[in-house]
mmCIF file of C-alpha atoms and ligand atoms in Angstrom:
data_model
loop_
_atom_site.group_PDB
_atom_site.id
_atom_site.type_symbol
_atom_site.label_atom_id
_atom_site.label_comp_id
_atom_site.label_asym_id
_atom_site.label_seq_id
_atom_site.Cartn_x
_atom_site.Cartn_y
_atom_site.Cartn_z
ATOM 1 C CA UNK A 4 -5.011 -9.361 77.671
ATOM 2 C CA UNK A 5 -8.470 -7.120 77.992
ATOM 3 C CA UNK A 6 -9.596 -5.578 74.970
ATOM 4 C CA UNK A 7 -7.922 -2.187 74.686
ATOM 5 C CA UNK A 8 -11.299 0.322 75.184
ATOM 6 C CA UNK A 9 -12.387 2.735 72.547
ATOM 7 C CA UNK A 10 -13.581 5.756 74.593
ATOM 8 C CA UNK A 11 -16.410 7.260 72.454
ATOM 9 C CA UNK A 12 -17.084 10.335 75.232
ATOM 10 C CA UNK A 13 -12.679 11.576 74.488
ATOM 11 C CA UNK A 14 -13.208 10.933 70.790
ATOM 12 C CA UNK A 15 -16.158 13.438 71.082
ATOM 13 C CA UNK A 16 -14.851 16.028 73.340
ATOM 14 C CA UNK A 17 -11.665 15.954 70.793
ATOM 15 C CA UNK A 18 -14.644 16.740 67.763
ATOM 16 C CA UNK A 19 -16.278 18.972 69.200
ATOM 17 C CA UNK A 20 -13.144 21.275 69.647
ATOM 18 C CA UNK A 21 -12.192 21.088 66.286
ATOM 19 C CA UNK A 22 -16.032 21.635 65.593
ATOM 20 C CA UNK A 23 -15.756 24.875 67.397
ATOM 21 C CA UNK A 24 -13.012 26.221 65.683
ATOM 22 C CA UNK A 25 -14.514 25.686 62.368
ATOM 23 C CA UNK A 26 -18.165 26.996 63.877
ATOM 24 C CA UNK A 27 -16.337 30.619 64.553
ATOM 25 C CA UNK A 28 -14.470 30.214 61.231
ATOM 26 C CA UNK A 29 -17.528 29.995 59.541
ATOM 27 C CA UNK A 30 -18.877 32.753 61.382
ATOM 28 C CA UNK A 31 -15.832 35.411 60.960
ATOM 29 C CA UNK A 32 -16.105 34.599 57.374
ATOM 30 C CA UNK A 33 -20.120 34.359 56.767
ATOM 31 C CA UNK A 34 -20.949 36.645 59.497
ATOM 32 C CA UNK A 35 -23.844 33.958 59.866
ATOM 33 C CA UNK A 36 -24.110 31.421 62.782
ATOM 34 C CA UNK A 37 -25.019 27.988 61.899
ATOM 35 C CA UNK A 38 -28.554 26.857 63.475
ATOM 36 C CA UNK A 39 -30.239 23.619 64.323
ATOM 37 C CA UNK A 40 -34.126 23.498 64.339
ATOM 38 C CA UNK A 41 -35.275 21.106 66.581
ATOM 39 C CA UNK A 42 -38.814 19.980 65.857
ATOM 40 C CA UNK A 43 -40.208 17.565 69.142
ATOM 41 C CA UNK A 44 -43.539 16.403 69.057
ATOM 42 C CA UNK A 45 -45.383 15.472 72.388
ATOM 43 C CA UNK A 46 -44.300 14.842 75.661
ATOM 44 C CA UNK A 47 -42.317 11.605 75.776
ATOM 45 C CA UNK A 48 -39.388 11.771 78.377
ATOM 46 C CA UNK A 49 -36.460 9.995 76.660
ATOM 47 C CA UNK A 50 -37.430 12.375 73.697
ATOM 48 C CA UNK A 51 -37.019 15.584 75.551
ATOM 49 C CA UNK A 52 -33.877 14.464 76.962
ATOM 50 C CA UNK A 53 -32.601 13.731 73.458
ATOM 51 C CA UNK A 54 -33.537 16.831 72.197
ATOM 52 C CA UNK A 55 -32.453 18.768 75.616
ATOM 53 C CA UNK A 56 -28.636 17.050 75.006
ATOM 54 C CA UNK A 57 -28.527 18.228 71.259
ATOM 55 C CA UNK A 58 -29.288 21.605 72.096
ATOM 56 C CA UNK A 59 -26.656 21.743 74.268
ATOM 57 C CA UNK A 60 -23.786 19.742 71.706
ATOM 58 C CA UNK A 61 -24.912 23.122 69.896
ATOM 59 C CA UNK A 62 -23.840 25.533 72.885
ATOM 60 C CA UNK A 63 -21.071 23.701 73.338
ATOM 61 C CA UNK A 64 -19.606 24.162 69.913
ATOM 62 C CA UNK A 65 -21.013 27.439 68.751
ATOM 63 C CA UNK A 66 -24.028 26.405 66.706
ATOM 64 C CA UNK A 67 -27.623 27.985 67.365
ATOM 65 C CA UNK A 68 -30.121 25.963 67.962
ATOM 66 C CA UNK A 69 -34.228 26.166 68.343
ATOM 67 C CA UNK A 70 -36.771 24.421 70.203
ATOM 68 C CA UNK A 71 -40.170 23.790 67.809
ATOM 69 C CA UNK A 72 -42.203 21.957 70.895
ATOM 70 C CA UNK A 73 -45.551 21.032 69.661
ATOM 71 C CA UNK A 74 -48.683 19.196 71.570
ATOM 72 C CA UNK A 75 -48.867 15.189 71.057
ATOM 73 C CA UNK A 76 -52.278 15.582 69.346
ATOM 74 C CA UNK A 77 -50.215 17.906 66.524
ATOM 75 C CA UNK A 78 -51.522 16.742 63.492
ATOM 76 C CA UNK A 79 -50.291 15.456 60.458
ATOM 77 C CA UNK A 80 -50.575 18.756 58.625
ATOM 78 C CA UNK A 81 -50.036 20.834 61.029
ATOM 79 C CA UNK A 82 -46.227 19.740 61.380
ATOM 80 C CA UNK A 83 -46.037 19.750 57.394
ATOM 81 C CA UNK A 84 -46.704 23.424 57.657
ATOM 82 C CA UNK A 85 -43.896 23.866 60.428
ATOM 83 C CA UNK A 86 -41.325 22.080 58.265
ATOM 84 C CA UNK A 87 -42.458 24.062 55.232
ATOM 85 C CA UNK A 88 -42.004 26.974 57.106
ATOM 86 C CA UNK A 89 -38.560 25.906 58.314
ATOM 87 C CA UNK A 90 -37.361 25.267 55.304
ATOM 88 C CA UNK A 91 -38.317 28.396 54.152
ATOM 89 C CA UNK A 92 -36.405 30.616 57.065
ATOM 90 C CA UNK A 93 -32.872 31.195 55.901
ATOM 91 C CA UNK A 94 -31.800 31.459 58.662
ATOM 92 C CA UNK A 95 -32.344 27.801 59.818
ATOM 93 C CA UNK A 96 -29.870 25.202 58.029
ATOM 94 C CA UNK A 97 -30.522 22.007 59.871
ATOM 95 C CA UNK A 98 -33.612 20.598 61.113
ATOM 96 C CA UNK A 99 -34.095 17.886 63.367
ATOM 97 C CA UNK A 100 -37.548 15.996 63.810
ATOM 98 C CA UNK A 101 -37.092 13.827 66.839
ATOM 99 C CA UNK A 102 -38.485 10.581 66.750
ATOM 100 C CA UNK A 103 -40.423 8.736 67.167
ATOM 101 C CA UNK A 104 -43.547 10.707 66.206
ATOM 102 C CA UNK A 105 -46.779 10.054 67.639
ATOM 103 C CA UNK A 106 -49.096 7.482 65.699
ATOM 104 C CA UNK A 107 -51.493 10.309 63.793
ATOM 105 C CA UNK A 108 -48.262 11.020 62.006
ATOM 106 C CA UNK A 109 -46.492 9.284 59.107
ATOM 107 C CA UNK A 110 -42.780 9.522 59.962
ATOM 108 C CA UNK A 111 -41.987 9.037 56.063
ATOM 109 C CA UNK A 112 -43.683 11.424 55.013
ATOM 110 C CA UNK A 113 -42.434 14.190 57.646
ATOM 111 C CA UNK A 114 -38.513 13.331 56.950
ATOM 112 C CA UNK A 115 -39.314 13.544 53.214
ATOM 113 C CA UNK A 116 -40.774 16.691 53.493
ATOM 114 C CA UNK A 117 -37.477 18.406 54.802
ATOM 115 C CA UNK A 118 -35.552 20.286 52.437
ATOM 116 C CA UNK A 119 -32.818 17.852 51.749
ATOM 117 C CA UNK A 120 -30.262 20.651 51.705
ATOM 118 C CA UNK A 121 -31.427 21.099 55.571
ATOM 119 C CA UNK A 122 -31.416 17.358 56.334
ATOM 120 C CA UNK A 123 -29.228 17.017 58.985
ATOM 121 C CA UNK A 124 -30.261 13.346 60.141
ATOM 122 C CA UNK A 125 -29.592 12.463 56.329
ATOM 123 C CA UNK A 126 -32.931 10.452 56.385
ATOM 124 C CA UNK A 127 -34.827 11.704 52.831
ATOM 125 C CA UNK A 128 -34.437 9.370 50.456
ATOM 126 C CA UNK A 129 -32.167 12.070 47.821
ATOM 127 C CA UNK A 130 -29.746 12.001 50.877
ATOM 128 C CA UNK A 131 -29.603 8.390 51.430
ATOM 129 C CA UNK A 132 -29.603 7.493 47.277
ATOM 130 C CA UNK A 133 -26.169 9.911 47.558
ATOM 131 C CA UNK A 134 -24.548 8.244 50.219
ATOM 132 C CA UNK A 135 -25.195 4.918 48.009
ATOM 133 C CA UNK A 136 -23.825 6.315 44.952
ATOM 134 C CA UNK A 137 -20.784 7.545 47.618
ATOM 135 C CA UNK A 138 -21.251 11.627 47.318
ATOM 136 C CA UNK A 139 -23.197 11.708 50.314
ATOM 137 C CA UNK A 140 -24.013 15.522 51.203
ATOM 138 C CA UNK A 141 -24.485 14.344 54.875
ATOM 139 C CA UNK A 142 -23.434 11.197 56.285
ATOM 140 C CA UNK A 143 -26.254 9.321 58.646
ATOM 141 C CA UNK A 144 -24.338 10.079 62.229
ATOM 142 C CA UNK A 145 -24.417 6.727 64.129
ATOM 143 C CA UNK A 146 -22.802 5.017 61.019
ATOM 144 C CA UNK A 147 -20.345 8.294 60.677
ATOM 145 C CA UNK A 148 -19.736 7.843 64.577
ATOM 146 C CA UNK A 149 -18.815 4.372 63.940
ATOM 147 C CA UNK A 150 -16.722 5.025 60.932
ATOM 148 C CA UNK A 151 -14.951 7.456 62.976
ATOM 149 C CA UNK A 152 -14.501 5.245 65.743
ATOM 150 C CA UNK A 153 -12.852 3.028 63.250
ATOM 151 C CA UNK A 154 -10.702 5.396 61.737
ATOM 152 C CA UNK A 155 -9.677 7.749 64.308
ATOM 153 C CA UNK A 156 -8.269 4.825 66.499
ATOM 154 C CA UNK A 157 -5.926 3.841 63.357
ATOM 155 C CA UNK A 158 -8.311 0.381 63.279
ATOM 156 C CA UNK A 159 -7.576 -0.791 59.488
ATOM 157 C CA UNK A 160 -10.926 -1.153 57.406
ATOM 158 C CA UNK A 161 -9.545 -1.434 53.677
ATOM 159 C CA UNK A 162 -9.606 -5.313 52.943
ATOM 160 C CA UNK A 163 -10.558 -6.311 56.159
ATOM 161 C CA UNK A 164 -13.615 -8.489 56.641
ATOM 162 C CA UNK A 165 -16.376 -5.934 58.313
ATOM 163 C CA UNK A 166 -19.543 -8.218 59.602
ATOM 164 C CA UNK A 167 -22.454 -5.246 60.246
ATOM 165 C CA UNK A 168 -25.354 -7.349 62.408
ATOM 166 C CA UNK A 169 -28.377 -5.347 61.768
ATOM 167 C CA UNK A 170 -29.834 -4.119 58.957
ATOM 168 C CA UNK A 171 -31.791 -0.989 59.873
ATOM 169 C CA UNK A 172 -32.336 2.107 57.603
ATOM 170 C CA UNK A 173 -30.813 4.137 60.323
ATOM 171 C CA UNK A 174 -27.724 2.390 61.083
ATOM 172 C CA UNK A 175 -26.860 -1.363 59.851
ATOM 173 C CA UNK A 176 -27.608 -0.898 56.258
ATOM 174 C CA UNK A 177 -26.015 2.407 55.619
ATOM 175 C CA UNK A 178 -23.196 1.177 57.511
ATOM 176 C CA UNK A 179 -23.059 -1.700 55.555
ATOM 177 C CA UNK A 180 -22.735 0.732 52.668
ATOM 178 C CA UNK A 181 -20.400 3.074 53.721
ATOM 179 C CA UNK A 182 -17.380 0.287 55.217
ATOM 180 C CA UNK A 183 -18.067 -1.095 51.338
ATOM 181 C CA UNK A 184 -17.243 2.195 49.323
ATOM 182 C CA UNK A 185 -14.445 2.858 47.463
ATOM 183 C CA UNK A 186 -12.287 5.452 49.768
ATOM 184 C CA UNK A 187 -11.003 6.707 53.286
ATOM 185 C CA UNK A 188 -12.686 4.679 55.851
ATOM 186 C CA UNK A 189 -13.724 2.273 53.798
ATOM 187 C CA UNK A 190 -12.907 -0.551 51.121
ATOM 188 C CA UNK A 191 -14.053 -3.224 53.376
ATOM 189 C CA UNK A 192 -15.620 -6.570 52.367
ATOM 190 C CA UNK A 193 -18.907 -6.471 54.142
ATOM 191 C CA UNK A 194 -21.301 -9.101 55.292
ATOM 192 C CA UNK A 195 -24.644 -7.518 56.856
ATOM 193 C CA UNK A 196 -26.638 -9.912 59.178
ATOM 194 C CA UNK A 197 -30.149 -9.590 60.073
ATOM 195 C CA UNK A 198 -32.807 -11.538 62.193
ATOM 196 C CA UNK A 199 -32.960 -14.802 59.358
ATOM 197 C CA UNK A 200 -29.478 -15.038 59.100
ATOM 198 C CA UNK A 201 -29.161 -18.657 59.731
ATOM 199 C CA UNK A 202 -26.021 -19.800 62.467
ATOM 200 C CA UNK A 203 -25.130 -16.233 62.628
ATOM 201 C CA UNK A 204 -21.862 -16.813 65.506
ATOM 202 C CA UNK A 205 -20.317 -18.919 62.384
ATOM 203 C CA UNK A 206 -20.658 -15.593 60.286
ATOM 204 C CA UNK A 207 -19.545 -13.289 63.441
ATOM 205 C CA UNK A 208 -16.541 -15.304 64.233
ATOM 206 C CA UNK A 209 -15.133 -14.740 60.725
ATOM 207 C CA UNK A 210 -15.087 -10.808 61.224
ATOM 208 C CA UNK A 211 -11.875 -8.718 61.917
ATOM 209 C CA UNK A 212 -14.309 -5.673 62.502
ATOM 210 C CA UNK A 213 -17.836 -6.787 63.950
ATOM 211 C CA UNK A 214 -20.658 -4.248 64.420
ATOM 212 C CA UNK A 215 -23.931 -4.565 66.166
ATOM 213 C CA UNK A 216 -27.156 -2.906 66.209
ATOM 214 C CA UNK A 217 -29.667 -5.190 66.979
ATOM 215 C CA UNK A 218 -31.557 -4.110 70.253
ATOM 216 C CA UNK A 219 -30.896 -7.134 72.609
ATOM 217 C CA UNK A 220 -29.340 -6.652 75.379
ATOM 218 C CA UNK A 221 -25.572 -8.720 75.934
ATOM 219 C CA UNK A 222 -26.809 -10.705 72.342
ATOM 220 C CA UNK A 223 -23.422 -10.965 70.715
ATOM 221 C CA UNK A 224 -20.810 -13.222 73.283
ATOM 222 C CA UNK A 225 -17.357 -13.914 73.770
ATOM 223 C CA UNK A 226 -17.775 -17.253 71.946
ATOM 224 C CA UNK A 227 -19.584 -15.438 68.594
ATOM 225 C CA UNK A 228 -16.324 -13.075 68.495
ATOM 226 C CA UNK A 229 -13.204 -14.060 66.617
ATOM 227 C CA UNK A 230 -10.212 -13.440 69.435
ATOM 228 C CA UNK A 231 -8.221 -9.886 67.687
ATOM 229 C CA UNK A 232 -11.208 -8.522 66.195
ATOM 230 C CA UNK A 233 -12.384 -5.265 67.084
ATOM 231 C CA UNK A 234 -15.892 -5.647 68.179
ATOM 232 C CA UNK A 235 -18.522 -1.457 67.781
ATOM 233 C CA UNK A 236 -21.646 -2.058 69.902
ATOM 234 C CA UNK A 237 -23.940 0.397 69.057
ATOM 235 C CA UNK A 238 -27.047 -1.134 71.149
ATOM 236 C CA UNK A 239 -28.551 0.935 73.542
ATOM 237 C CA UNK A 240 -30.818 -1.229 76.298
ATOM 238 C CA UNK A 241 -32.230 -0.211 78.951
ATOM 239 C CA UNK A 242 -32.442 -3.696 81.655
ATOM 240 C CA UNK A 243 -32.242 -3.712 85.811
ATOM 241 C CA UNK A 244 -28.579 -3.208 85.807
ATOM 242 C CA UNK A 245 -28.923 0.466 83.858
ATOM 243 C CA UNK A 246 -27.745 0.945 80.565
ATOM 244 C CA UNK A 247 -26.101 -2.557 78.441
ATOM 245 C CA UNK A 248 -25.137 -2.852 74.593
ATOM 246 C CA UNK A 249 -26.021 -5.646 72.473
ATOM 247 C CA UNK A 250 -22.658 -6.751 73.281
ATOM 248 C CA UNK A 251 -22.143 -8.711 76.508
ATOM 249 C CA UNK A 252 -19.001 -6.533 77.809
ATOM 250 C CA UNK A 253 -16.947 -8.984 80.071
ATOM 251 C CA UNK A 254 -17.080 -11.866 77.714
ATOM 252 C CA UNK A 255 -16.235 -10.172 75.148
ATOM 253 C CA UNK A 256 -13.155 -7.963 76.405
ATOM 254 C CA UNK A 257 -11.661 -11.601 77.185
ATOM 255 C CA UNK A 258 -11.703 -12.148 73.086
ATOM 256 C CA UNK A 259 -11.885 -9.010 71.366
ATOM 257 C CA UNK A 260 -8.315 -6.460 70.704
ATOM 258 C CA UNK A 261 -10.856 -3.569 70.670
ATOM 259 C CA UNK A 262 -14.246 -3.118 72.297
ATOM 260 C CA UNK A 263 -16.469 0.016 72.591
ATOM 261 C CA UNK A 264 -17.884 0.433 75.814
ATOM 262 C CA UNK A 265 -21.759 1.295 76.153
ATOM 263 C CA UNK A 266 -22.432 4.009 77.695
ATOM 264 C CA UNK A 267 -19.381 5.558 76.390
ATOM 265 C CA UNK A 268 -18.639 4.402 73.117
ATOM 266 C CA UNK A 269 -20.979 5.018 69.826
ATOM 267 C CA UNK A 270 -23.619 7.611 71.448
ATOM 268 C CA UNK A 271 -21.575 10.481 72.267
ATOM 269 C CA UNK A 272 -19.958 10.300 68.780
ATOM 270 C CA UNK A 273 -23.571 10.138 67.519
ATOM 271 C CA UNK A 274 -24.442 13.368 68.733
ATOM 272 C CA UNK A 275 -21.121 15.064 67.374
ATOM 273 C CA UNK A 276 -22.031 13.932 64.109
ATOM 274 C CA UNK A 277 -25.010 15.598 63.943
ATOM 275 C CA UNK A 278 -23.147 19.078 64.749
ATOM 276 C CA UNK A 279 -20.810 18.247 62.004
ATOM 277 C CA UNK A 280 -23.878 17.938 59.587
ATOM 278 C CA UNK A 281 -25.352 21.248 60.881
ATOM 279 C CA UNK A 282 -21.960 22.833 59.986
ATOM 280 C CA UNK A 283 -22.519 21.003 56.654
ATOM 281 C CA UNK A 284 -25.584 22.767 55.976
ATOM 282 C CA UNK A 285 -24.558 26.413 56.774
ATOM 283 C CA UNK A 286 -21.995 25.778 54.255
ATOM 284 C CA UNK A 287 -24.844 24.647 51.681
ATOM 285 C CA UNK A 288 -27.212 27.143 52.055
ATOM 286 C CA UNK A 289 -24.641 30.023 52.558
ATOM 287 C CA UNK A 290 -22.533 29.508 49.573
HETATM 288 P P1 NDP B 16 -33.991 -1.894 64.587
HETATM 289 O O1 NDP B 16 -34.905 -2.553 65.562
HETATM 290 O O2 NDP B 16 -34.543 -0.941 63.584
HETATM 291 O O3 NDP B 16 -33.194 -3.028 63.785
HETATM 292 C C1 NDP B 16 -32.682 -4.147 64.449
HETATM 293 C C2 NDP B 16 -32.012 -5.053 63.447
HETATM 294 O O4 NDP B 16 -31.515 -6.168 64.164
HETATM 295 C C3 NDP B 16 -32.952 -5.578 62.357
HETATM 296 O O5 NDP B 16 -32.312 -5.490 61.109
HETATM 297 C C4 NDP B 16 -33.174 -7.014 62.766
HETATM 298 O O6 NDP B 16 -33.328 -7.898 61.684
HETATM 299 C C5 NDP B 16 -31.888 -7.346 63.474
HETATM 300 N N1 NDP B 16 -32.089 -8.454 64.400
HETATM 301 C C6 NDP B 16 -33.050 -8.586 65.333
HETATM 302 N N2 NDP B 16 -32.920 -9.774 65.962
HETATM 303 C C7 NDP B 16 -31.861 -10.410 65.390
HETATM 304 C C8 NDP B 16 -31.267 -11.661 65.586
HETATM 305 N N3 NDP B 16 -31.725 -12.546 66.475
HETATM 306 N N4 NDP B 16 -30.188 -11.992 64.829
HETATM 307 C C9 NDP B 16 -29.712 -11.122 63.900
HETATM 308 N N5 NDP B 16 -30.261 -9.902 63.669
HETATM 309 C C10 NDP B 16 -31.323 -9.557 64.406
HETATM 310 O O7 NDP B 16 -32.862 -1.218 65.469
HETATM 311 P P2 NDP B 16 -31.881 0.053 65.206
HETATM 312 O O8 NDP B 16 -30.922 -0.248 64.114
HETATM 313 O O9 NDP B 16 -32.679 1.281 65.153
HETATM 314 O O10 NDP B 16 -31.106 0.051 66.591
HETATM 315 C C11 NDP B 16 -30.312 -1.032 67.007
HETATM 316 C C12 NDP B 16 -29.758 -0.742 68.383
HETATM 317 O O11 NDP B 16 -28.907 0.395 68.283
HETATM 318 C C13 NDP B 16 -30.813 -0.372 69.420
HETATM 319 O O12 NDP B 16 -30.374 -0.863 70.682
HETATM 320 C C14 NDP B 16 -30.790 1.144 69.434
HETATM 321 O O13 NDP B 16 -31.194 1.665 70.693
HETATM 322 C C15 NDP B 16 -29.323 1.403 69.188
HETATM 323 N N6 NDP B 16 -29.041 2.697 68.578
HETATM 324 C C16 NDP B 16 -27.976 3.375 69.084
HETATM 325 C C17 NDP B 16 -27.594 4.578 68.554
HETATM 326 C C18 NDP B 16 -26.392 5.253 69.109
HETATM 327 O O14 NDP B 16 -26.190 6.418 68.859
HETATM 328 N N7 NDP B 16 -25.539 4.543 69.852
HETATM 329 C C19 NDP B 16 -28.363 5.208 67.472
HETATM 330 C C20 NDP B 16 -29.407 4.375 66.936
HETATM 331 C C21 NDP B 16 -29.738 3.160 67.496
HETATM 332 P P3 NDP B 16 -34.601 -7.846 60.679
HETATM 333 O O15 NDP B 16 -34.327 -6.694 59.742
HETATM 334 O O16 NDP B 16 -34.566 -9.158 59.991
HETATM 335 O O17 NDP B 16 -35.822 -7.624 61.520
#
């Protein structure tokens, strides 16, 4: 039988209502709305669309949000002195810096300069050393999305065997992290897989819950995929047939139980995540 499909876009639309509610909760009782500062630097088009789709998560569920659009020959400085002023303004509580930035600019040192109270992206390094310790303030939003993913389709993680392939500082490491905690959602044993992980389908085929976020398009197959396990593909590549995960689709619904689809699957619980963080931050700073 096909794997059964876990439909990322309903999981999302189901978030963002209960998002909404709590938005105009917080609002009756604060009498403050919750806003996102974007910060986009230059002029790159997948950037702009990014940026353009968070705004409107925001709309959607209640939450404010601004557009800081600066030139691509911003310098270094000159975007220090935006976030310092953003962090400043009470009435911002998130703040987004898309990336990538352009080369003149040290990413680091931009996402460490955000207040870490406002860090909705939970990139600086006090947010990420709390999510290790597990009393994360934010939780980084594609590993939340798949965690959700996870738990919201009643997919067991405690004791299970979770193989993470990837080991990014935005997704496959924190990942890693998070399935290994103590807790809801968690309490897996986890095995995280990078690029000199030697006979890595031997590893993959031992996993009741396999994740991937390499950046190869269709690099995990059918074969690499113990049949019953429930297979999160959280590759986004763009090839000649549109949009493909790391996860060749049709030879792996022949295996897996469960299978995220891509588009569809981890990227529109991404974005949610990141409202849920905003909503986060209100709370902080408003307290
Ligand atoms: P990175 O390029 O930062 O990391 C890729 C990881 O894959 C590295 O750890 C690398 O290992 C590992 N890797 C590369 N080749 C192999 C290999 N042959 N065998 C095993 N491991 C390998 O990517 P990201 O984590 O940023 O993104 C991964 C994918 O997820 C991309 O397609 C990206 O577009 C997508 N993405 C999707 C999101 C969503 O919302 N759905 C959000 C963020 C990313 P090593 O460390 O050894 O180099």
């Amino acid at each position: 039988m096909p794997a059964q499909l876990l439909d990322g876009n309903a999981l999302a639309r189901q978030i963002r209502m209960e998002l909404a509610e709590q938005v105009a909760d917080f609002i009756e009782n604060n009498g403050v709305v919750p806003t996102l500062a974007a910060v986009l630097v230059g002029d790159d088009p997948a950037s702009q669309v990014y940026v353009r789709n968070k705004r409107r998560d925001c709309d959607q569920v209640g939450i404010q949000s601004q557009l800081h659009a600066l030139p691509a020959d911003t310098t270094q400085d000159e975007l220090l002195a935006l976030i310092a002023r953003l962090n400043r303004d009470e009435a911002v509580h998130g703040i987004l810096v898309q990336l990538p930035l352009p080369p003149q600019i040290a990413a680091r040192a931009v996402l460490e300069a955000v207040n870490p109270h406002k860090d909705v992206d939970a990139f600086h390094p006090e947010n990420v050393g709390l999510v290790v310790q597990g009393r994360p303030r934010f939780l980084p939003c594609t590993p939340a999305a798949v965690q959700q993913l996870l738990v919201r389709n009643g997919i067991p993680i405690a004791g299970r065997h979770a193989v993470v392939v990837g080991r990014s500082d935005i997704v496959g490491k924190p990942l890693a992290i998070m399935l290994g905690q103590r807790g809801t959602g968690a309490d897996a044993t986890v095995t995280l897989c990078h690029s000199r992980t030697p006979d890595l389908a031997a590893i993959t085929r031992l996993a009741d819950i396999l994740i991937v976020a390499v950046g190869r398009a269709r690099f995990i197959t059918g074969d690499m995929i113990r049949p019953g396990a429930t297979v999160i593909d959280v590759g986004i590549n763009r090839t000649d047939d549109g949009l493909v995960g790391d996860v060749d689709f049709q030879s792996a619904r022949e295996v897996a139980a469960a299978l995220t689809p891509v588009p569809g699957g981890v990227g529109p619980l991404t974005r949610v995540m990141l409202l849920a963080n905003t909503l986060t931050a209100a709370g902080l700073l408003e307290r």
